[in-house]
Amino acid sequence: MKLLSFKYDGKTLFGPKVKKEEAVWDVQKIAEAVGVQHFPTSIAEGVAGGMDFVEKIRDLCEQAITHEDVDAFKYSYDTIEWLSPIPRTPKNVLCVGKNYADHASEMGGEGAPEKMMIFTKAHTAIAADEQKLSVHENVTNQLDYEGELAVVIGKGGRNIPKQLAYDIVFGYTIANDLTARDLQAERKQFFLGKTLDGSCPLGPYIVTKDEIPNPHNLSIVTKVNDDVRQNGNTGSMIIPIDEIIAELSKFVTLEPGDVILTGTPAGVGKAMDPPSYLKAGDTVKVSVEGIGTLVNYFE
């Protein structure tokens, strides 16, 4: 199931993509119409329910199809404002650095780290599909892109064994880990260079884990103005998702709605000769197989 968050008629809503249509179901409206009470009002509220939450949504959509007001329960994409599937995470977005050997190599230095590298992005960095984003020319002239697969946590927990890690995964989405390279270098730490407002677009959907049984065989392609810059595969991750979850949860309790960025393959702007950073007027598209394409415009 592909789930999205959106605004319609001034209201913040969520629902699944309508099969074979460029439209979304308003599951809250369906729930009200069929008498279901206390239904979650957002994806973030529902993910702790895992696949039970997904099955409830499927049941509502099946009831909507046979309802006399079926057309009133769905909105075409051209009438909605896209939001990040998780507009605000419980804590900072968690990010794995240098998790592809080819990217670690292109960035120079010592290459892939011996232990998992973790940094974070503030919730104010979260942005949506189709959103216009600033290049932040007042603080940087080296804004770079990093297309990534992102993991959305369901029920969460602490000290999750590796063999149970996928039990707490709700689904997957696409991220662009936008980075101010000059700030990253000057400040000798990642946070300011990684957490500029709008520097973590997520979307367009969360695809539930039942539709992606193997998250380690997905292509990742990043285009800048239709020029292919990154062309990798999640199978090249140094640390796979189950190990990331197991290791992270030793140190921090993972909560429903947490988002983990899993690293980027080679091809970032900093590594080009000469380096090629984002500028006003650019369009960046990050595509992950089985999920879709995350699109942002820079100004």
PDB file of C-alpha atoms in Angstrom:
ATOM      1  CA  MET A   1       0.000   0.000   0.000  1.00  0.00           C
ATOM      2  CA  LYS A   2       1.174   3.510  -0.855  1.00  0.00           C
ATOM      3  CA  LEU A   3       0.206   5.993   1.867  1.00  0.00           C
ATOM      4  CA  LEU A   4       0.476   9.753   1.584  1.00  0.00           C
ATOM      5  CA  SER A   5      -0.216  12.798   3.720  1.00  0.00           C
ATOM      6  CA  PHE A   6      -1.820  15.810   2.075  1.00  0.00           C
ATOM      7  CA  LYS A   7      -3.892  18.931   2.484  1.00  0.00           C
ATOM      8  CA  TYR A   8      -7.349  19.279   0.962  1.00  0.00           C
ATOM      9  CA  ASP A   9      -9.681  22.212   1.504  1.00  0.00           C
ATOM     10  CA  GLY A  10      -7.439  23.461   4.294  1.00  0.00           C
ATOM     11  CA  LYS A  11      -7.454  20.176   6.214  1.00  0.00           C
ATOM     12  CA  THR A  12      -4.443  17.953   6.852  1.00  0.00           C
ATOM     13  CA  LEU A  13      -5.377  14.393   5.878  1.00  0.00           C
ATOM     14  CA  PHE A  14      -3.880  11.058   4.881  1.00  0.00           C
ATOM     15  CA  GLY A  15      -4.839   8.014   2.897  1.00  0.00           C
ATOM     16  CA  PRO A  16      -3.747   5.380   0.403  1.00  0.00           C
ATOM     17  CA  LYS A  17      -3.295   5.872  -3.310  1.00  0.00           C
ATOM     18  CA  VAL A  18      -6.409   4.813  -5.222  1.00  0.00           C
ATOM     19  CA  LYS A  19      -5.523   1.775  -7.341  1.00  0.00           C
ATOM     20  CA  LYS A  20      -5.102   2.583 -11.054  1.00  0.00           C
ATOM     21  CA  GLU A  21      -5.962   6.252 -10.453  1.00  0.00           C
ATOM     22  CA  GLU A  22      -3.955   9.405  -9.782  1.00  0.00           C
ATOM     23  CA  ALA A  23      -6.024   9.982  -6.654  1.00  0.00           C
ATOM     24  CA  VAL A  24      -6.035   9.394  -2.905  1.00  0.00           C
ATOM     25  CA  TRP A  25      -8.687   8.046  -0.520  1.00  0.00           C
ATOM     26  CA  ASP A  26      -9.743  10.217   2.436  1.00  0.00           C
ATOM     27  CA  VAL A  27      -9.831   7.403   4.992  1.00  0.00           C
ATOM     28  CA  GLN A  28     -10.976   9.626   7.849  1.00  0.00           C
ATOM     29  CA  LYS A  29     -14.029  10.658   5.827  1.00  0.00           C
ATOM     30  CA  ILE A  30     -14.727   7.015   4.974  1.00  0.00           C
ATOM     31  CA  ALA A  31     -14.378   6.007   8.638  1.00  0.00           C
ATOM     32  CA  GLU A  32     -16.922   8.652   9.659  1.00  0.00           C
ATOM     33  CA  ALA A  33     -19.344   7.581   6.924  1.00  0.00           C
ATOM     34  CA  VAL A  34     -19.291   3.896   7.907  1.00  0.00           C
ATOM     35  CA  GLY A  35     -19.354   4.523  11.654  1.00  0.00           C
ATOM     36  CA  VAL A  36     -15.766   3.666  12.618  1.00  0.00           C
ATOM     37  CA  GLN A  37     -14.759   5.605  15.717  1.00  0.00           C
ATOM     38  CA  HIS A  38     -11.322   6.640  17.042  1.00  0.00           C
ATOM     39  CA  PHE A  39      -9.561   6.081  13.720  1.00  0.00           C
ATOM     40  CA  PRO A  40      -6.023   7.564  13.555  1.00  0.00           C
ATOM     41  CA  THR A  41      -5.879  11.106  12.229  1.00  0.00           C
ATOM     42  CA  SER A  42      -2.393  10.792  10.712  1.00  0.00           C
ATOM     43  CA  ILE A  43       0.046   8.198   9.424  1.00  0.00           C
ATOM     44  CA  ALA A  44       2.370   8.975  12.349  1.00  0.00           C
ATOM     45  CA  GLU A  45      -0.444   8.165  14.774  1.00  0.00           C
ATOM     46  CA  GLY A  46      -1.269   4.887  13.053  1.00  0.00           C
ATOM     47  CA  VAL A  47       2.122   3.312  12.331  1.00  0.00           C
ATOM     48  CA  ALA A  48       2.436   1.772  15.804  1.00  0.00           C
ATOM     49  CA  GLY A  49      -0.428  -0.506  14.757  1.00  0.00           C
ATOM     50  CA  GLY A  50       1.747  -2.018  12.034  1.00  0.00           C
ATOM     51  CA  MET A  51      -0.014  -4.274   9.560  1.00  0.00           C
ATOM     52  CA  ASP A  52      -3.217  -4.159  11.628  1.00  0.00           C
ATOM     53  CA  PHE A  53      -3.392  -0.449  10.794  1.00  0.00           C
ATOM     54  CA  VAL A  54      -2.828  -1.272   7.116  1.00  0.00           C
ATOM     55  CA  GLU A  55      -5.582  -3.901   7.139  1.00  0.00           C
ATOM     56  CA  LYS A  56      -8.025  -1.412   8.683  1.00  0.00           C
ATOM     57  CA  ILE A  57      -7.268   1.022   5.875  1.00  0.00           C
ATOM     58  CA  ARG A  58      -7.770  -1.707   3.268  1.00  0.00           C
ATOM     59  CA  ASP A  59     -11.121  -2.595   4.822  1.00  0.00           C
ATOM     60  CA  LEU A  60     -12.256   1.041   4.754  1.00  0.00           C
ATOM     61  CA  CYS A  61     -11.293   1.392   1.098  1.00  0.00           C
ATOM     62  CA  GLU A  62     -13.206  -1.777   0.195  1.00  0.00           C
ATOM     63  CA  GLN A  63     -16.271  -0.374   1.934  1.00  0.00           C
ATOM     64  CA  ALA A  64     -15.848   2.934   0.103  1.00  0.00           C
ATOM     65  CA  ILE A  65     -15.836   1.241  -3.312  1.00  0.00           C
ATOM     66  CA  THR A  66     -19.378  -0.049  -2.768  1.00  0.00           C
ATOM     67  CA  HIS A  67     -20.658   3.066  -0.968  1.00  0.00           C
ATOM     68  CA  GLU A  68     -23.165   5.310  -2.722  1.00  0.00           C
ATOM     69  CA  ASP A  69     -20.915   8.339  -2.115  1.00  0.00           C
ATOM     70  CA  VAL A  70     -17.762   6.656  -3.384  1.00  0.00           C
ATOM     71  CA  ASP A  71     -16.606   9.652  -5.453  1.00  0.00           C
ATOM     72  CA  ALA A  72     -16.833  11.941  -2.435  1.00  0.00           C
ATOM     73  CA  PHE A  73     -14.191   9.875  -0.625  1.00  0.00           C
ATOM     74  CA  LYS A  74     -11.347  10.385  -3.081  1.00  0.00           C
ATOM     75  CA  TYR A  75      -9.457  13.399  -4.377  1.00  0.00           C
ATOM     76  CA  SER A  76      -7.419  13.644  -7.566  1.00  0.00           C
ATOM     77  CA  TYR A  77      -3.756  14.527  -7.174  1.00  0.00           C
ATOM     78  CA  ASP A  78      -4.214  17.864  -8.932  1.00  0.00           C
ATOM     79  CA  THR A  79      -6.560  19.043  -6.150  1.00  0.00           C
ATOM     80  CA  ILE A  80      -4.317  18.303  -3.162  1.00  0.00           C
ATOM     81  CA  GLU A  81      -1.167  19.754  -1.616  1.00  0.00           C
ATOM     82  CA  TRP A  82       1.412  17.053  -0.987  1.00  0.00           C
ATOM     83  CA  LEU A  83       2.921  16.818   2.479  1.00  0.00           C
ATOM     84  CA  SER A  84       5.745  14.690   3.779  1.00  0.00           C
ATOM     85  CA  PRO A  85       4.223  11.291   4.671  1.00  0.00           C
ATOM     86  CA  ILE A  86       5.511  11.899   8.217  1.00  0.00           C
ATOM     87  CA  PRO A  87       5.341  15.704   8.521  1.00  0.00           C
ATOM     88  CA  ARG A  88       7.001  15.640  11.944  1.00  0.00           C
ATOM     89  CA  THR A  89       9.015  12.815  13.439  1.00  0.00           C
ATOM     90  CA  PRO A  90       9.058  12.075  17.213  1.00  0.00           C
ATOM     91  CA  LYS A  91      12.745  12.992  17.380  1.00  0.00           C
ATOM     92  CA  ASN A  92      15.309  14.219  14.885  1.00  0.00           C
ATOM     93  CA  VAL A  93      15.527  12.271  11.645  1.00  0.00           C
ATOM     94  CA  LEU A  94      18.252   9.641  12.123  1.00  0.00           C
ATOM     95  CA  CYS A  95      20.813   9.311   9.328  1.00  0.00           C
ATOM     96  CA  VAL A  96      23.528   6.789   8.517  1.00  0.00           C
ATOM     97  CA  GLY A  97      26.655   8.309   6.973  1.00  0.00           C
ATOM     98  CA  LYS A  98      29.026   6.726   4.446  1.00  0.00           C
ATOM     99  CA  ASN A  99      27.001   3.523   4.134  1.00  0.00           C
ATOM    100  CA  TYR A 100      27.953   2.869   0.498  1.00  0.00           C
ATOM    101  CA  ALA A 101      31.604   2.121  -0.220  1.00  0.00           C
ATOM    102  CA  ASP A 102      31.617   3.993  -3.523  1.00  0.00           C
ATOM    103  CA  HIS A 103      30.273   7.157  -1.864  1.00  0.00           C
ATOM    104  CA  ALA A 104      32.709   6.847   1.048  1.00  0.00           C
ATOM    105  CA  SER A 105      35.534   6.576  -1.499  1.00  0.00           C
ATOM    106  CA  GLU A 106      34.430   9.561  -3.593  1.00  0.00           C
ATOM    107  CA  MET A 107      34.301  11.739  -0.454  1.00  0.00           C
ATOM    108  CA  GLY A 108      38.005  11.081   0.202  1.00  0.00           C
ATOM    109  CA  GLY A 109      39.469  10.788   3.670  1.00  0.00           C
ATOM    110  CA  GLU A 110      39.584   7.389   5.307  1.00  0.00           C
ATOM    111  CA  GLY A 111      36.702   5.883   3.341  1.00  0.00           C
ATOM    112  CA  ALA A 112      34.058   3.751   5.022  1.00  0.00           C
ATOM    113  CA  PRO A 113      34.040   4.104   8.835  1.00  0.00           C
ATOM    114  CA  GLU A 114      34.809   1.078  11.007  1.00  0.00           C
ATOM    115  CA  LYS A 115      31.658   1.666  13.064  1.00  0.00           C
ATOM    116  CA  MET A 116      28.273   2.968  11.980  1.00  0.00           C
ATOM    117  CA  MET A 117      28.310   6.744  11.548  1.00  0.00           C
ATOM    118  CA  ILE A 118      25.128   8.488  12.768  1.00  0.00           C
ATOM    119  CA  PHE A 119      24.047  12.115  12.469  1.00  0.00           C
ATOM    120  CA  THR A 120      20.635  13.745  12.703  1.00  0.00           C
ATOM    121  CA  LYS A 121      18.464  16.332  10.971  1.00  0.00           C
ATOM    122  CA  ALA A 122      15.955  18.459  12.906  1.00  0.00           C
ATOM    123  CA  HIS A 123      12.230  18.014  12.209  1.00  0.00           C
ATOM    124  CA  THR A 124      12.259  21.514  10.674  1.00  0.00           C
ATOM    125  CA  ALA A 125      14.352  20.048   7.841  1.00  0.00           C
ATOM    126  CA  ILE A 126      11.467  17.817   6.720  1.00  0.00           C
ATOM    127  CA  ALA A 127       9.918  18.856   3.406  1.00  0.00           C
ATOM    128  CA  ALA A 128       7.454  17.352   0.930  1.00  0.00           C
ATOM    129  CA  ASP A 129       7.331  16.051  -2.615  1.00  0.00           C
ATOM    130  CA  GLU A 130       6.818  18.833  -5.194  1.00  0.00           C
ATOM    131  CA  GLN A 131       7.843  21.469  -2.627  1.00  0.00           C
ATOM    132  CA  LYS A 132       9.954  24.445  -3.626  1.00  0.00           C
ATOM    133  CA  LEU A 133      13.095  24.625  -1.493  1.00  0.00           C
ATOM    134  CA  SER A 134      15.663  27.313  -0.798  1.00  0.00           C
ATOM    135  CA  VAL A 135      19.301  26.941  -1.802  1.00  0.00           C
ATOM    136  CA  HIS A 136      20.067  28.983   1.347  1.00  0.00           C
ATOM    137  CA  GLU A 137      22.496  31.252  -0.475  1.00  0.00           C
ATOM    138  CA  ASN A 138      22.748  33.442   2.635  1.00  0.00           C
ATOM    139  CA  VAL A 139      24.693  30.712   4.473  1.00  0.00           C
ATOM    140  CA  THR A 140      26.034  28.312   1.819  1.00  0.00           C
ATOM    141  CA  ASN A 141      27.114  28.112  -1.804  1.00  0.00           C
ATOM    142  CA  GLN A 142      27.689  24.362  -1.719  1.00  0.00           C
ATOM    143  CA  LEU A 143      24.241  22.783  -1.301  1.00  0.00           C
ATOM    144  CA  ASP A 144      24.459  19.166  -2.433  1.00  0.00           C
ATOM    145  CA  TYR A 145      21.981  16.306  -2.996  1.00  0.00           C
ATOM    146  CA  GLU A 146      22.001  12.729  -1.638  1.00  0.00           C
ATOM    147  CA  GLY A 147      19.239  10.358  -2.789  1.00  0.00           C
ATOM    148  CA  GLU A 148      18.435   7.690  -0.205  1.00  0.00           C
ATOM    149  CA  LEU A 149      16.063   4.941   0.887  1.00  0.00           C
ATOM    150  CA  ALA A 150      14.421   5.850   4.194  1.00  0.00           C
ATOM    151  CA  VAL A 151      12.954   3.439   6.752  1.00  0.00           C
ATOM    152  CA  VAL A 152       9.798   4.334   8.698  1.00  0.00           C
ATOM    153  CA  ILE A 153       9.590   2.742  12.143  1.00  0.00           C
ATOM    154  CA  GLY A 154       6.337   1.186  13.350  1.00  0.00           C
ATOM    155  CA  LYS A 155       5.938   0.009  16.926  1.00  0.00           C
ATOM    156  CA  GLY A 156       9.526   0.882  17.901  1.00  0.00           C
ATOM    157  CA  GLY A 157      11.528  -0.341  20.877  1.00  0.00           C
ATOM    158  CA  ARG A 158      14.942  -0.515  22.537  1.00  0.00           C
ATOM    159  CA  ASN A 159      17.688  -3.151  22.156  1.00  0.00           C
ATOM    160  CA  ILE A 160      16.002  -4.733  19.131  1.00  0.00           C
ATOM    161  CA  PRO A 161      17.704  -8.014  18.163  1.00  0.00           C
ATOM    162  CA  LYS A 162      18.853  -8.103  14.544  1.00  0.00           C
ATOM    163  CA  GLN A 163      16.568 -11.072  13.787  1.00  0.00           C
ATOM    164  CA  LEU A 164      13.528  -9.074  14.946  1.00  0.00           C
ATOM    165  CA  ALA A 165      14.486  -5.750  13.358  1.00  0.00           C
ATOM    166  CA  TYR A 166      12.069  -5.957  10.424  1.00  0.00           C
ATOM    167  CA  ASP A 167       9.202  -6.582  12.835  1.00  0.00           C
ATOM    168  CA  ILE A 168       9.358  -2.935  13.893  1.00  0.00           C
ATOM    169  CA  VAL A 169       9.584  -1.560  10.341  1.00  0.00           C
ATOM    170  CA  PHE A 170       6.326  -0.062   9.047  1.00  0.00           C
ATOM    171  CA  GLY A 171       7.483   0.789   5.559  1.00  0.00           C
ATOM    172  CA  TYR A 172       9.821   2.729   3.306  1.00  0.00           C
ATOM    173  CA  THR A 173       9.977   6.125   1.641  1.00  0.00           C
ATOM    174  CA  ILE A 174      12.429   8.253  -0.359  1.00  0.00           C
ATOM    175  CA  ALA A 175      14.686  10.935   1.099  1.00  0.00           C
ATOM    176  CA  ASN A 176      17.017  13.592  -0.243  1.00  0.00           C
ATOM    177  CA  ASP A 177      19.664  14.270   2.396  1.00  0.00           C
ATOM    178  CA  LEU A 178      20.476  17.813   1.273  1.00  0.00           C
ATOM    179  CA  THR A 179      23.834  18.949   2.638  1.00  0.00           C
ATOM    180  CA  ALA A 180      25.720  22.241   2.813  1.00  0.00           C
ATOM    181  CA  ARG A 181      29.227  20.891   2.173  1.00  0.00           C
ATOM    182  CA  ASP A 182      31.013  24.100   3.161  1.00  0.00           C
ATOM    183  CA  LEU A 183      29.237  24.244   6.523  1.00  0.00           C
ATOM    184  CA  GLN A 184      29.928  20.562   7.058  1.00  0.00           C
ATOM    185  CA  ALA A 185      33.659  21.151   6.550  1.00  0.00           C
ATOM    186  CA  GLU A 186      34.000  24.485   8.336  1.00  0.00           C
ATOM    187  CA  ARG A 187      32.141  23.443  11.485  1.00  0.00           C
ATOM    188  CA  LYS A 188      33.924  20.078  11.849  1.00  0.00           C
ATOM    189  CA  GLN A 189      30.591  18.391  12.536  1.00  0.00           C
ATOM    190  CA  PHE A 190      27.527  17.477  10.492  1.00  0.00           C
ATOM    191  CA  PHE A 191      24.506  19.042  12.200  1.00  0.00           C
ATOM    192  CA  LEU A 192      24.399  22.599  10.812  1.00  0.00           C
ATOM    193  CA  GLY A 193      25.356  21.505   7.315  1.00  0.00           C
ATOM    194  CA  LYS A 194      22.703  18.776   7.339  1.00  0.00           C
ATOM    195  CA  THR A 195      19.754  20.448   9.021  1.00  0.00           C
ATOM    196  CA  LEU A 196      18.947  23.630   7.092  1.00  0.00           C
ATOM    197  CA  ASP A 197      15.208  24.192   6.812  1.00  0.00           C
ATOM    198  CA  GLY A 198      13.787  22.005   4.043  1.00  0.00           C
ATOM    199  CA  SER A 199      16.950  19.908   3.765  1.00  0.00           C
ATOM    200  CA  CYS A 200      15.177  16.578   4.301  1.00  0.00           C
ATOM    201  CA  PRO A 201      12.451  16.119   1.681  1.00  0.00           C
ATOM    202  CA  LEU A 202      10.567  12.846   2.199  1.00  0.00           C
ATOM    203  CA  GLY A 203       7.982  11.163  -0.003  1.00  0.00           C
ATOM    204  CA  PRO A 204       5.972  11.040  -2.076  1.00  0.00           C
ATOM    205  CA  TYR A 205       4.624   7.918  -0.345  1.00  0.00           C
ATOM    206  CA  ILE A 206       5.331   5.467   2.413  1.00  0.00           C
ATOM    207  CA  VAL A 207       5.161   2.022   0.857  1.00  0.00           C
ATOM    208  CA  THR A 208       4.227  -0.569   3.471  1.00  0.00           C
ATOM    209  CA  LYS A 209       6.791  -3.296   4.101  1.00  0.00           C
ATOM    210  CA  ASP A 210       4.580  -6.078   2.727  1.00  0.00           C
ATOM    211  CA  GLU A 211       5.059  -4.590  -0.744  1.00  0.00           C
ATOM    212  CA  ILE A 212       8.867  -4.425  -0.415  1.00  0.00           C
ATOM    213  CA  PRO A 213       9.884  -7.808   1.015  1.00  0.00           C
ATOM    214  CA  ASN A 214      13.545  -7.237   0.072  1.00  0.00           C
ATOM    215  CA  PRO A 215      14.645  -3.623   0.624  1.00  0.00           C
ATOM    216  CA  HIS A 216      18.199  -4.563  -0.409  1.00  0.00           C
ATOM    217  CA  ASN A 217      17.578  -4.915  -4.120  1.00  0.00           C
ATOM    218  CA  LEU A 218      16.168  -1.527  -5.115  1.00  0.00           C
ATOM    219  CA  SER A 219      17.622   0.885  -7.641  1.00  0.00           C
ATOM    220  CA  ILE A 220      18.279   4.484  -6.527  1.00  0.00           C
ATOM    221  CA  VAL A 221      18.560   7.120  -9.252  1.00  0.00           C
ATOM    222  CA  THR A 222      19.065  10.839  -8.641  1.00  0.00           C
ATOM    223  CA  LYS A 223      18.674  13.326 -11.472  1.00  0.00           C
ATOM    224  CA  VAL A 224      19.479  17.039 -11.487  1.00  0.00           C
ATOM    225  CA  ASN A 225      17.609  18.741 -14.343  1.00  0.00           C
ATOM    226  CA  ASP A 226      17.163  15.261 -15.915  1.00  0.00           C
ATOM    227  CA  ASP A 227      20.932  14.613 -15.827  1.00  0.00           C
ATOM    228  CA  VAL A 228      21.573  11.304 -14.051  1.00  0.00           C
ATOM    229  CA  ARG A 229      23.980  11.934 -11.180  1.00  0.00           C
ATOM    230  CA  GLN A 230      23.480   8.872  -8.942  1.00  0.00           C
ATOM    231  CA  ASN A 231      22.653   5.380 -10.169  1.00  0.00           C
ATOM    232  CA  GLY A 232      23.008   2.823  -7.384  1.00  0.00           C
ATOM    233  CA  ASN A 233      21.316  -0.082  -5.673  1.00  0.00           C
ATOM    234  CA  THR A 234      20.412  -0.638  -2.019  1.00  0.00           C
ATOM    235  CA  GLY A 235      22.143  -3.997  -2.228  1.00  0.00           C
ATOM    236  CA  SER A 236      25.418  -2.079  -1.964  1.00  0.00           C
ATOM    237  CA  MET A 237      24.792  -0.852   1.580  1.00  0.00           C
ATOM    238  CA  ILE A 238      27.703  -1.614   3.875  1.00  0.00           C
ATOM    239  CA  ILE A 239      25.455  -1.975   6.915  1.00  0.00           C
ATOM    240  CA  PRO A 240      22.042  -3.484   6.057  1.00  0.00           C
ATOM    241  CA  ILE A 241      18.797  -2.218   7.539  1.00  0.00           C
ATOM    242  CA  ASP A 242      18.393  -4.924  10.185  1.00  0.00           C
ATOM    243  CA  GLU A 243      21.883  -4.201  11.532  1.00  0.00           C
ATOM    244  CA  ILE A 244      21.234  -0.455  11.472  1.00  0.00           C
ATOM    245  CA  ILE A 245      18.102  -0.915  13.582  1.00  0.00           C
ATOM    246  CA  ALA A 246      19.778  -3.322  15.997  1.00  0.00           C
ATOM    247  CA  GLU A 247      22.778  -1.040  16.497  1.00  0.00           C
ATOM    248  CA  LEU A 248      20.801   2.208  16.785  1.00  0.00           C
ATOM    249  CA  SER A 249      18.371   0.742  19.284  1.00  0.00           C
ATOM    250  CA  LYS A 250      21.234  -0.068  21.650  1.00  0.00           C
ATOM    251  CA  PHE A 251      21.625   3.662  22.242  1.00  0.00           C
ATOM    252  CA  VAL A 252      18.229   5.254  21.616  1.00  0.00           C
ATOM    253  CA  THR A 253      14.647   4.090  21.896  1.00  0.00           C
ATOM    254  CA  LEU A 254      13.096   3.954  18.450  1.00  0.00           C
ATOM    255  CA  GLU A 255       9.570   5.387  18.412  1.00  0.00           C
ATOM    256  CA  PRO A 256       6.578   5.005  16.087  1.00  0.00           C
ATOM    257  CA  GLY A 257       7.071   7.407  13.202  1.00  0.00           C
ATOM    258  CA  ASP A 258      10.841   7.659  13.492  1.00  0.00           C
ATOM    259  CA  VAL A 259      12.582   7.900  10.117  1.00  0.00           C
ATOM    260  CA  ILE A 260      16.031   6.476   9.391  1.00  0.00           C
ATOM    261  CA  LEU A 261      17.980   7.517   6.288  1.00  0.00           C
ATOM    262  CA  THR A 262      20.156   4.610   5.187  1.00  0.00           C
ATOM    263  CA  GLY A 263      22.930   6.317   3.224  1.00  0.00           C
ATOM    264  CA  THR A 264      23.581   7.423  -0.353  1.00  0.00           C
ATOM    265  CA  PRO A 265      25.443   5.871  -3.298  1.00  0.00           C
ATOM    266  CA  ALA A 266      28.185   7.593  -5.287  1.00  0.00           C
ATOM    267  CA  GLY A 267      27.526  10.526  -7.585  1.00  0.00           C
ATOM    268  CA  VAL A 268      27.089  13.543  -5.330  1.00  0.00           C
ATOM    269  CA  GLY A 269      27.857  17.031  -6.647  1.00  0.00           C
ATOM    270  CA  LYS A 270      30.903  17.513  -4.405  1.00  0.00           C
ATOM    271  CA  ALA A 271      32.656  14.567  -6.069  1.00  0.00           C
ATOM    272  CA  MET A 272      32.263  15.859  -9.638  1.00  0.00           C
ATOM    273  CA  ASP A 273      35.174  17.466 -11.477  1.00  0.00           C
ATOM    274  CA  PRO A 274      34.643  20.342 -11.057  1.00  0.00           C
ATOM    275  CA  PRO A 275      32.133  20.079  -8.161  1.00  0.00           C
ATOM    276  CA  SER A 276      28.556  20.859  -9.175  1.00  0.00           C
ATOM    277  CA  TYR A 277      26.291  22.194  -6.443  1.00  0.00           C
ATOM    278  CA  LEU A 278      22.596  23.035  -6.544  1.00  0.00           C
ATOM    279  CA  LYS A 279      21.485  26.486  -7.675  1.00  0.00           C
ATOM    280  CA  ALA A 280      18.229  28.367  -8.006  1.00  0.00           C
ATOM    281  CA  GLY A 281      16.200  26.980 -10.912  1.00  0.00           C
ATOM    282  CA  ASP A 282      17.384  23.382 -10.473  1.00  0.00           C
ATOM    283  CA  THR A 283      15.015  20.423 -10.214  1.00  0.00           C
ATOM    284  CA  VAL A 284      16.089  17.289  -8.343  1.00  0.00           C
ATOM    285  CA  LYS A 285      14.350  13.945  -8.771  1.00  0.00           C
ATOM    286  CA  VAL A 286      15.160  10.946  -6.579  1.00  0.00           C
ATOM    287  CA  SER A 287      13.643   7.651  -7.699  1.00  0.00           C
ATOM    288  CA  VAL A 288      13.643   4.435  -5.671  1.00  0.00           C
ATOM    289  CA  GLU A 289      12.363   1.258  -7.272  1.00  0.00           C
ATOM    290  CA  GLY A 290       8.992   0.173  -5.904  1.00  0.00           C
ATOM    291  CA  ILE A 291       8.268   3.525  -4.246  1.00  0.00           C
ATOM    292  CA  GLY A 292       8.220   6.289  -6.841  1.00  0.00           C
ATOM    293  CA  THR A 293       9.953   9.610  -7.447  1.00  0.00           C
ATOM    294  CA  LEU A 294      10.551  12.468  -5.025  1.00  0.00           C
ATOM    295  CA  VAL A 295      10.683  15.810  -6.850  1.00  0.00           C
ATOM    296  CA  ASN A 296      11.821  19.201  -5.527  1.00  0.00           C
ATOM    297  CA  TYR A 297      12.396  22.580  -7.125  1.00  0.00           C
ATOM    298  CA  PHE A 298      15.081  24.981  -5.902  1.00  0.00           C
ATOM    299  CA  GLU A 299      14.878  28.726  -5.703  1.00  0.00           C
TER     300      GLU A 299
END
